[in-house]
PDB file of C-alpha atoms in Angstrom:
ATOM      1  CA  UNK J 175       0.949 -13.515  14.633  1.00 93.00           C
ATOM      2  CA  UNK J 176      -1.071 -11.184  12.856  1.00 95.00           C
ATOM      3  CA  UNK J 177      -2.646 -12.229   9.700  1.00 97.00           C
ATOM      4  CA  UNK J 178      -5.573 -10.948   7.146  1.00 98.00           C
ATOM      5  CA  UNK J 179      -7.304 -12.859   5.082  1.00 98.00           C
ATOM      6  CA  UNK J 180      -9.572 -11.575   1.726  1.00 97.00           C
ATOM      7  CA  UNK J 181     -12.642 -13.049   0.770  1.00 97.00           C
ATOM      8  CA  UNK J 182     -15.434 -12.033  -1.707  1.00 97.00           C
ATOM      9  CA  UNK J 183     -13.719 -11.427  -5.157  1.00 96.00           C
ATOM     10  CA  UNK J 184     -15.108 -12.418  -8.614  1.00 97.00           C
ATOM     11  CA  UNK J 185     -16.719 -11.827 -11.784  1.00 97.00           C
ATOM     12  CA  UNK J 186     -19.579  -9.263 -11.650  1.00 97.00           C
ATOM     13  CA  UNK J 187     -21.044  -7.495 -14.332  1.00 97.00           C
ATOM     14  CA  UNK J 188     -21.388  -3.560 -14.570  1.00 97.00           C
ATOM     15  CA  UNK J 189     -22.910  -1.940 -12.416  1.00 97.00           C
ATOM     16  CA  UNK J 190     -23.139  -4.502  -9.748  1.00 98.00           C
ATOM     17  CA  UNK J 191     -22.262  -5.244  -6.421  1.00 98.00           C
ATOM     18  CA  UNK J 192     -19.622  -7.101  -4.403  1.00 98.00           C
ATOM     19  CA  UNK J 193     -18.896  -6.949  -0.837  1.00 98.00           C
ATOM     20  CA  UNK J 194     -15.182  -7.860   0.803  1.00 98.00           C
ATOM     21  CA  UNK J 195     -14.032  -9.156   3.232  1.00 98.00           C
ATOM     22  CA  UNK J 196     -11.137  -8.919   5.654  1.00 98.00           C
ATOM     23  CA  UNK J 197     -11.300 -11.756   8.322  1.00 98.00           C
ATOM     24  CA  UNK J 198      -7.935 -10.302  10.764  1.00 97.00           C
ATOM     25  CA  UNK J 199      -6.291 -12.325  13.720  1.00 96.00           C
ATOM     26  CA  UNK J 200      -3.253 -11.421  15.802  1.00 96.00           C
ATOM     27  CA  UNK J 201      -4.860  -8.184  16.520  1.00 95.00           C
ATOM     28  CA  UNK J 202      -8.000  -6.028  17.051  1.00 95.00           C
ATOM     29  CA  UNK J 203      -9.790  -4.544  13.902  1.00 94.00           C
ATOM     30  CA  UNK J 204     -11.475  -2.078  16.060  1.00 90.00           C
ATOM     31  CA  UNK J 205      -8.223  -0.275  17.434  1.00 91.00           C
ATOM     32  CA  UNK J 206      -6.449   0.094  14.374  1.00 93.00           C
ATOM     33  CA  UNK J 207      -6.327   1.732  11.343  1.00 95.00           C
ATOM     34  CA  UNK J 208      -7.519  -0.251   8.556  1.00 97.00           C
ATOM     35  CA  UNK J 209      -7.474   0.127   5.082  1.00 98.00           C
ATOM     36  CA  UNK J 210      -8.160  -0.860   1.018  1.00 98.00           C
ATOM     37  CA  UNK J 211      -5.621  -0.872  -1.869  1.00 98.00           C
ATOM     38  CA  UNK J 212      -5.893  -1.988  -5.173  1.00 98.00           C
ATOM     39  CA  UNK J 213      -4.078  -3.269  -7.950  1.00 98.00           C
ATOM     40  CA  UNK J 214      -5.345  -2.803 -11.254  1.00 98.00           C
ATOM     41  CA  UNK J 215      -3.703  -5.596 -13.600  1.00 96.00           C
ATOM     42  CA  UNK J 216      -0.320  -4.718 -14.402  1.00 95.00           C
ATOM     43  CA  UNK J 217      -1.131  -1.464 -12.650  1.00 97.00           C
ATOM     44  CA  UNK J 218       0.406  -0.028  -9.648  1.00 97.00           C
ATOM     45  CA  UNK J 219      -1.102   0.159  -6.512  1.00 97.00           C
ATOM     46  CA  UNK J 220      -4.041   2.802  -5.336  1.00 97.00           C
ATOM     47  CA  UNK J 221      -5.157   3.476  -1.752  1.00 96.00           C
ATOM     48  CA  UNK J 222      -9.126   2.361  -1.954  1.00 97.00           C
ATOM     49  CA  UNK J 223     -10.174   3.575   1.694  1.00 97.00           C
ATOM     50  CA  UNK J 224      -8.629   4.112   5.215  1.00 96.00           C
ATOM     51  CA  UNK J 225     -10.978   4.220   8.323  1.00 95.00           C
ATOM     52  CA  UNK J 226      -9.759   5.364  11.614  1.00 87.00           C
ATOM     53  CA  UNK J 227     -11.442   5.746  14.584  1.00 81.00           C
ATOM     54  CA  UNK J 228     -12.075   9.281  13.710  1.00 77.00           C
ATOM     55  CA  UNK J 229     -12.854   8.784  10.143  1.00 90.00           C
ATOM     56  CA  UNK J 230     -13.307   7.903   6.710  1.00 95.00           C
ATOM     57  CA  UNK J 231     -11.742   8.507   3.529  1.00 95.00           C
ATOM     58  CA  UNK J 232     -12.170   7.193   0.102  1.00 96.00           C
ATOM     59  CA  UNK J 233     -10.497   8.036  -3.456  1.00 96.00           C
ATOM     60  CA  UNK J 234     -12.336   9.893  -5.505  1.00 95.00           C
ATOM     61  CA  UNK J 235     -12.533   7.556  -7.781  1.00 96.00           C
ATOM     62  CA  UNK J 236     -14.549   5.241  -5.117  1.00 97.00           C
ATOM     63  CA  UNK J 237     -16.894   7.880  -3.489  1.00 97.00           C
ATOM     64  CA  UNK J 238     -20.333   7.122  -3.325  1.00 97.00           C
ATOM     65  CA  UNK J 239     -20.142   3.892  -4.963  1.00 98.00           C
ATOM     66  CA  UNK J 240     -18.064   1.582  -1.993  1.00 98.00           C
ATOM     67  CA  UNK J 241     -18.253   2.109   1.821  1.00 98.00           C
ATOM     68  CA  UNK J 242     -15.753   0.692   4.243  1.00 97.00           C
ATOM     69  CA  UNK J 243     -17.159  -0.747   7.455  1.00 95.00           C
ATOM     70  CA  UNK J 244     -15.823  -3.208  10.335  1.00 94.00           C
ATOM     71  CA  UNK J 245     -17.605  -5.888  12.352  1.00 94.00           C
ATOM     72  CA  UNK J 246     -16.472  -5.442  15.946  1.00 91.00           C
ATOM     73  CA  UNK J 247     -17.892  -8.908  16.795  1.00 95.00           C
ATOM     74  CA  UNK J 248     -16.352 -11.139  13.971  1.00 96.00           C
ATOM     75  CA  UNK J 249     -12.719  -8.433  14.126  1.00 97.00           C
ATOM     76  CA  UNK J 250     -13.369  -8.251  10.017  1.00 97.00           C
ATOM     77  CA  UNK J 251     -13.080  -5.516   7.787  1.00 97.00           C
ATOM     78  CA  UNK J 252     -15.693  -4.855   4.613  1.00 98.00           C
ATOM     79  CA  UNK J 253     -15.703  -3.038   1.641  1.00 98.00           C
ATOM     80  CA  UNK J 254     -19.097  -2.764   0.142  1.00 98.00           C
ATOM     81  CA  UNK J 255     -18.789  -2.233  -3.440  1.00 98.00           C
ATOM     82  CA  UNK J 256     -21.811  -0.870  -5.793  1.00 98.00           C
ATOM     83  CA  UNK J 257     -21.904   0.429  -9.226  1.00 98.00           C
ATOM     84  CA  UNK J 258     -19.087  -1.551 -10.566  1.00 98.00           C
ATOM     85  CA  UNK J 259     -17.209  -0.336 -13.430  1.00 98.00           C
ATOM     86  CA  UNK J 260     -14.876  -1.911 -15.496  1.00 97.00           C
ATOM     87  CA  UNK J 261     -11.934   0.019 -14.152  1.00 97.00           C
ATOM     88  CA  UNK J 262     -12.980  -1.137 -10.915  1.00 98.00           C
ATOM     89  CA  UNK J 263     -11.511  -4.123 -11.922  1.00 98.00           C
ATOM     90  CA  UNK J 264      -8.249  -4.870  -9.607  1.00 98.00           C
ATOM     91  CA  UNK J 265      -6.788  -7.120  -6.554  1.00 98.00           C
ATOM     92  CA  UNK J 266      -8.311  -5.626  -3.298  1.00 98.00           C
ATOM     93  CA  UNK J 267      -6.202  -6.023  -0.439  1.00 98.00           C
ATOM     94  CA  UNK J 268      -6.986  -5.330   2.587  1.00 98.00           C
ATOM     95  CA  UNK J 269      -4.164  -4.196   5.528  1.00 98.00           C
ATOM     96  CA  UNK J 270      -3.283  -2.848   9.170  1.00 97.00           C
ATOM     97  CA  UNK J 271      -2.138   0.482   9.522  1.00 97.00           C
ATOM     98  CA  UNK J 272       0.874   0.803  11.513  1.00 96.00           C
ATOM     99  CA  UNK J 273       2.342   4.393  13.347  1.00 94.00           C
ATOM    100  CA  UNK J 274       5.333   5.231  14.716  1.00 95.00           C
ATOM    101  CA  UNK J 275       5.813   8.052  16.941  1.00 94.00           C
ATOM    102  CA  UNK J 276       9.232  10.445  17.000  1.00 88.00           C
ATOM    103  CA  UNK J 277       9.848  13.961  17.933  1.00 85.00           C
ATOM    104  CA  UNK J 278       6.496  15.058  17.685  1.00 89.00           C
ATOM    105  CA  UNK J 279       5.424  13.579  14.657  1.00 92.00           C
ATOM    106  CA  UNK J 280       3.710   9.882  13.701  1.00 94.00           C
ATOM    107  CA  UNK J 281       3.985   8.484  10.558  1.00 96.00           C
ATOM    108  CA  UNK J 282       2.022   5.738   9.353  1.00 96.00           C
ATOM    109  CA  UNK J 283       2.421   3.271   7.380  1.00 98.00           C
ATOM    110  CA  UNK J 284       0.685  -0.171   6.242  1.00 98.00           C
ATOM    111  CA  UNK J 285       1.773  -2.796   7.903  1.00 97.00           C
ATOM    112  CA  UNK J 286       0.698  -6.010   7.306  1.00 97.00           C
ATOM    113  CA  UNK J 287      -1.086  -7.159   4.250  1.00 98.00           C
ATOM    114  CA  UNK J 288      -3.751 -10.288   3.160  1.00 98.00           C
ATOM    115  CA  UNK J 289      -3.131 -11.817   0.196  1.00 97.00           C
ATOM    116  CA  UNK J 290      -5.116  -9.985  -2.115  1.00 97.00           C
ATOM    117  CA  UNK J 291      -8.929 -10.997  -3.645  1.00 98.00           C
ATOM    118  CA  UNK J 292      -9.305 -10.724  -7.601  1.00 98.00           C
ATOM    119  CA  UNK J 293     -12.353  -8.825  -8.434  1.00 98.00           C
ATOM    120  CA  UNK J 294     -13.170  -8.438 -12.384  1.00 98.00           C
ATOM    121  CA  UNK J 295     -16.123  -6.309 -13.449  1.00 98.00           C
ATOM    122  CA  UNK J 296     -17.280  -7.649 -17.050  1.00 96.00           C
ATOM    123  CA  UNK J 297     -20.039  -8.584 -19.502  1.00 94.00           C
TER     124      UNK J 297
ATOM    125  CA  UNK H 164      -3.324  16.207  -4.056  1.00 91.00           C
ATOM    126  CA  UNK H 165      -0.068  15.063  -3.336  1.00 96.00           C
ATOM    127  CA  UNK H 166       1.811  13.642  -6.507  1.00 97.00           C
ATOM    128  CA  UNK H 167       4.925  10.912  -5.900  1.00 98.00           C
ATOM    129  CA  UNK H 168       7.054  10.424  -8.915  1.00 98.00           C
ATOM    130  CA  UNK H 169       9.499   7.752  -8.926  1.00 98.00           C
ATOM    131  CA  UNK H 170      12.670   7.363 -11.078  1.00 97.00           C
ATOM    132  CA  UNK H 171      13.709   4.940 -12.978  1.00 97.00           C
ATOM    133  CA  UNK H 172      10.361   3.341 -13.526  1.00 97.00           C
ATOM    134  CA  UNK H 173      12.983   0.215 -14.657  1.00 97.00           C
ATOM    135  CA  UNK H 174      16.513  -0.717 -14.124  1.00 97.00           C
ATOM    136  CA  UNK H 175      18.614  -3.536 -14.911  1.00 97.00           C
ATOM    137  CA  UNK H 176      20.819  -5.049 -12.219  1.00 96.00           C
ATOM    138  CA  UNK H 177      23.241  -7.957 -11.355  1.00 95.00           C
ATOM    139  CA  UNK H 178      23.678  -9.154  -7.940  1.00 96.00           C
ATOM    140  CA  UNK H 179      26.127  -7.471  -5.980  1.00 96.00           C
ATOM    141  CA  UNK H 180      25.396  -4.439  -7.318  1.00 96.00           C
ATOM    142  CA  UNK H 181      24.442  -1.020  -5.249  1.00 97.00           C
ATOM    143  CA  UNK H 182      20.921   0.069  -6.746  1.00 97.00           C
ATOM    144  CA  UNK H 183      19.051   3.459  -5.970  1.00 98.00           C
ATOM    145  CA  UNK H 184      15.663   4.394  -6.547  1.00 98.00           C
ATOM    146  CA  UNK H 185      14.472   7.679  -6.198  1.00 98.00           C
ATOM    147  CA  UNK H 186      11.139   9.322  -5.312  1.00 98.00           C
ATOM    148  CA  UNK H 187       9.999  12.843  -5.527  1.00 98.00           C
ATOM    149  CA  UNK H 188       6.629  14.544  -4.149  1.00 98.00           C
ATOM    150  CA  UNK H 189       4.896  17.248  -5.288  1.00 98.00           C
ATOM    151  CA  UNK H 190       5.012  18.983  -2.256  1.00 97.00           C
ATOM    152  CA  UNK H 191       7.411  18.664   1.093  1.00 98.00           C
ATOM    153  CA  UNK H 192       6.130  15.902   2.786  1.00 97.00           C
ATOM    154  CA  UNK H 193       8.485  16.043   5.598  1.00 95.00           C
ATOM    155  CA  UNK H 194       9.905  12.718   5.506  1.00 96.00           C
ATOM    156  CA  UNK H 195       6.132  10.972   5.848  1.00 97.00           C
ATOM    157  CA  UNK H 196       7.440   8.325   2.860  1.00 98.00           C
ATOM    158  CA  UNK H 197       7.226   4.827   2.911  1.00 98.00           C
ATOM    159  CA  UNK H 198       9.418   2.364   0.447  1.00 98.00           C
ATOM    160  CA  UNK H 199       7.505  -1.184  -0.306  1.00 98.00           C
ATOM    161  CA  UNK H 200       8.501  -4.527  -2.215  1.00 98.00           C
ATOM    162  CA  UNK H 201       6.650  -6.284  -4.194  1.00 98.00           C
ATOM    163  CA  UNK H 202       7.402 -10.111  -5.812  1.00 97.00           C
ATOM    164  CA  UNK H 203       5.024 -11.044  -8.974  1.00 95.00           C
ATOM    165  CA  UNK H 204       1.671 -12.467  -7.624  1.00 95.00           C
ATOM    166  CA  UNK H 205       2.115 -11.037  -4.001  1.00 97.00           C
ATOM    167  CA  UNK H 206       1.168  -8.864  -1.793  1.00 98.00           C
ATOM    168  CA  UNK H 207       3.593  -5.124  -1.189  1.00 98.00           C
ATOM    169  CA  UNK H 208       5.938  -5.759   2.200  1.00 98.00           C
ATOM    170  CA  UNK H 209       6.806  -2.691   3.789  1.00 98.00           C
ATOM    171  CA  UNK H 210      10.559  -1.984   3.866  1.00 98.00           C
ATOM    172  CA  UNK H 211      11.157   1.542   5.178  1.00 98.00           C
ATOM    173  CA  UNK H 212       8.602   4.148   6.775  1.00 98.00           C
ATOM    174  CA  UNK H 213       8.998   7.582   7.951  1.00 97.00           C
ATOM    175  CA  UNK H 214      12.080   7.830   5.440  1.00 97.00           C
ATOM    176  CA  UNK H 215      14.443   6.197   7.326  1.00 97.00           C
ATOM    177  CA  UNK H 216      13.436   3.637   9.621  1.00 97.00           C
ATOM    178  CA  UNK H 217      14.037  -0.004   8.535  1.00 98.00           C
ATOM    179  CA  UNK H 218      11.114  -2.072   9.591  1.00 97.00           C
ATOM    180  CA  UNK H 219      11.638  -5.187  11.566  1.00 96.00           C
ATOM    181  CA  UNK H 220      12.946  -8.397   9.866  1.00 96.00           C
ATOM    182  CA  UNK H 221      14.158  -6.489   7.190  1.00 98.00           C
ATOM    183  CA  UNK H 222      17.561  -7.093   5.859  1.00 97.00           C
ATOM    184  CA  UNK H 223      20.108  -4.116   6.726  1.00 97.00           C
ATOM    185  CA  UNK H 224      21.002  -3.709   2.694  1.00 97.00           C
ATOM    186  CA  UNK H 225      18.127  -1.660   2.315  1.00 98.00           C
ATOM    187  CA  UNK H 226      17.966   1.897   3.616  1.00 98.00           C
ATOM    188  CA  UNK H 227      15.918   4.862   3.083  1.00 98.00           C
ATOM    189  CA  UNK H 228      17.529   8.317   3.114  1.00 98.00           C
ATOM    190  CA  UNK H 229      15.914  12.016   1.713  1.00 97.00           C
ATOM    191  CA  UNK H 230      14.101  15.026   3.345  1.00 96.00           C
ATOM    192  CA  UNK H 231      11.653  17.833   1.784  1.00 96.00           C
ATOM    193  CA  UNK H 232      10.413  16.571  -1.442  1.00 98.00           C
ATOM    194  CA  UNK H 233      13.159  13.965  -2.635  1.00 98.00           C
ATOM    195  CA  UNK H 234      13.740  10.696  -1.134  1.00 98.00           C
ATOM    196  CA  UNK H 235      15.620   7.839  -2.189  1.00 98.00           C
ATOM    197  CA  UNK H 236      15.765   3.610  -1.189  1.00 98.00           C
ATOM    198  CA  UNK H 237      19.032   2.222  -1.388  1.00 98.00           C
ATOM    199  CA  UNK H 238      20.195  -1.558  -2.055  1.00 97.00           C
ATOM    200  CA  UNK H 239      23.745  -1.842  -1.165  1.00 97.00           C
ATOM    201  CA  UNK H 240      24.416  -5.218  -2.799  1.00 96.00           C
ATOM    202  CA  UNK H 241      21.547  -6.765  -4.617  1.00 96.00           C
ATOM    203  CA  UNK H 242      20.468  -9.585  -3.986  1.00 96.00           C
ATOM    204  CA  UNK H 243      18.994 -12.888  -6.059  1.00 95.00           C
ATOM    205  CA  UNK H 244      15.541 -12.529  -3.975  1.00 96.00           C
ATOM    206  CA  UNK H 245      15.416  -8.408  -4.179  1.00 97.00           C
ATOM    207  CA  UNK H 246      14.110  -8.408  -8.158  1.00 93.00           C
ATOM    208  CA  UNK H 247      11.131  -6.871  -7.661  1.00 97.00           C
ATOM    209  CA  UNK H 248       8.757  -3.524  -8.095  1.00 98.00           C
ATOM    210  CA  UNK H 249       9.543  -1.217  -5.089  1.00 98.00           C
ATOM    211  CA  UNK H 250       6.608   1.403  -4.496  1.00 98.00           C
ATOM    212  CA  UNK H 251       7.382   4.830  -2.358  1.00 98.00           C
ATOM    213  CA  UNK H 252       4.280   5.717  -0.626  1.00 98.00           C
ATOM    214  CA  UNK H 253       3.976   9.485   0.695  1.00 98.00           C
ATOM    215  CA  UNK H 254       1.445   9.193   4.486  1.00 97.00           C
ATOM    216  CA  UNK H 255       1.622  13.067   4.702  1.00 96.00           C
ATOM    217  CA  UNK H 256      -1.875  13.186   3.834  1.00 94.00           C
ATOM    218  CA  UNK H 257      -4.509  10.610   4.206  1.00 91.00           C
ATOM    219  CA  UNK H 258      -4.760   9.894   0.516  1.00 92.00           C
ATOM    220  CA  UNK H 259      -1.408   8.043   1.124  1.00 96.00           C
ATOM    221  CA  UNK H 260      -0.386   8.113  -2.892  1.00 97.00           C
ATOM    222  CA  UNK H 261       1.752   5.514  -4.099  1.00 98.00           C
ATOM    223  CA  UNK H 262       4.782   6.828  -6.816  1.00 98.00           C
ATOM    224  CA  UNK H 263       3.977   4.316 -10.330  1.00 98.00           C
ATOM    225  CA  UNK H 264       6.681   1.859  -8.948  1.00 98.00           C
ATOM    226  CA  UNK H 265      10.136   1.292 -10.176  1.00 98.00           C
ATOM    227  CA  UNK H 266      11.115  -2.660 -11.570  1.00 98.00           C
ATOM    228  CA  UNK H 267      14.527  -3.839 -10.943  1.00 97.00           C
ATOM    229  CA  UNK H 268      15.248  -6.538 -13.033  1.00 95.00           C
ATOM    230  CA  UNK H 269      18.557  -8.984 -14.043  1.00 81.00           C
TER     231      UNK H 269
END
């Protein structure tokens, strides 16, 4: 059974640092696509990151200030976080990138989800 | 960037009823659209992806329908545990935008 798990929300104060974490089981980390969302309270939702084994992406709104990474070893995902801001402030979940292949074309999709981590950037 | 609209962003509902949300892109996106539920305090649950396709485990009410820009999620009798926000999500492009959500309420 697959299953992610967040860890590494809280309170942190402008322009400081956080890192995530995504511990994963039922699956390998390292040969799928992974990705970040977040949830701004009362918000909708907002795709953070996505790394693939090709590549990286980030919103705009992110670059420069949070890198994605994955530890092969422990099959978790990060998301280093620097430069808070109070907009930053959200639920960060982290989930599996799913693809389905049909007449030439795959679509992907997200999966599975964890259960979210509260981060709140304030003074 | 791709843009995803949804419509209505809130509707009002009693159970049996047949409920359709729409979605719109800013740009064909050749059915790469996702539909997603989510309950208060929890995480989104994918329903539909690539338009059409129901994903596994989920109840046969729901379907997905649409082509080009437009795209639309269909309940065919809701439900007591279907209040929710649903979310369509275009995967065209790797920014994989999420409409603003639409809330179907009692």
């Amino acid at each position: 059974e697959v299953e992610l798990v967040e860890t590494g929300g809280g309170l942190v104060q402008p322009g400081g640092s956080l890192r995530l974490s995504c511990a994963a089981s039922g699956f390998t980390v390292s040969s799928n696509f992974m990705t970040w969302v977040r949830q701004a309270p009362g918000k909708g939702l907002e795709r953070v990151s996505v790394i693939y084994s090709g590549g990286i992406y980030y919103a705009d709104s992110v670059k420069g200030r949070f890198t994605i990474s994955r530890d092969n070893s422990k099959n978790t995902l990060y998301l280093q976080m620097n430069s808070l801001r109070a907009d930053d402030t959200a639920v960060y979940y982290c989930a599996r990138v799913g693809e389905s292949c049909s007449g030439g074309s795959c679509y992907s999709y997200f999966q599975h989800w964890g259960q979210g981590t509260l981060v709140t950037v304030s003074s | 960037d791709i843009r995803m609209t949804q419509s209505p962003s809130s509707l009002s509902a009693s159970v049996g009823d047949r409920v359709t949300i729409t979605c719109r892109a800013s740009q064909i996106i050749s059915n790469f659209l996702n539909w997603y539920q989510q309950k208060p305090g929890k995480a989104p649950k994918l329903l539909i992806y690539a338009a059409t396709s129901l994903q596994s485990g989920v109840p046969s009410r729901f379907s997905g329908s649409g082509s080009g820009t437009d795209y639309t999620l269909t309940i065919s009798s809701l439900q007591p545990e279907d209040f929710a926000t649903y979310y369509c999500q275009q995967s065209y492009t790797t920014q994989y935008t999420f409409g603003q959500g639409t809330k179907v309420e009692i």
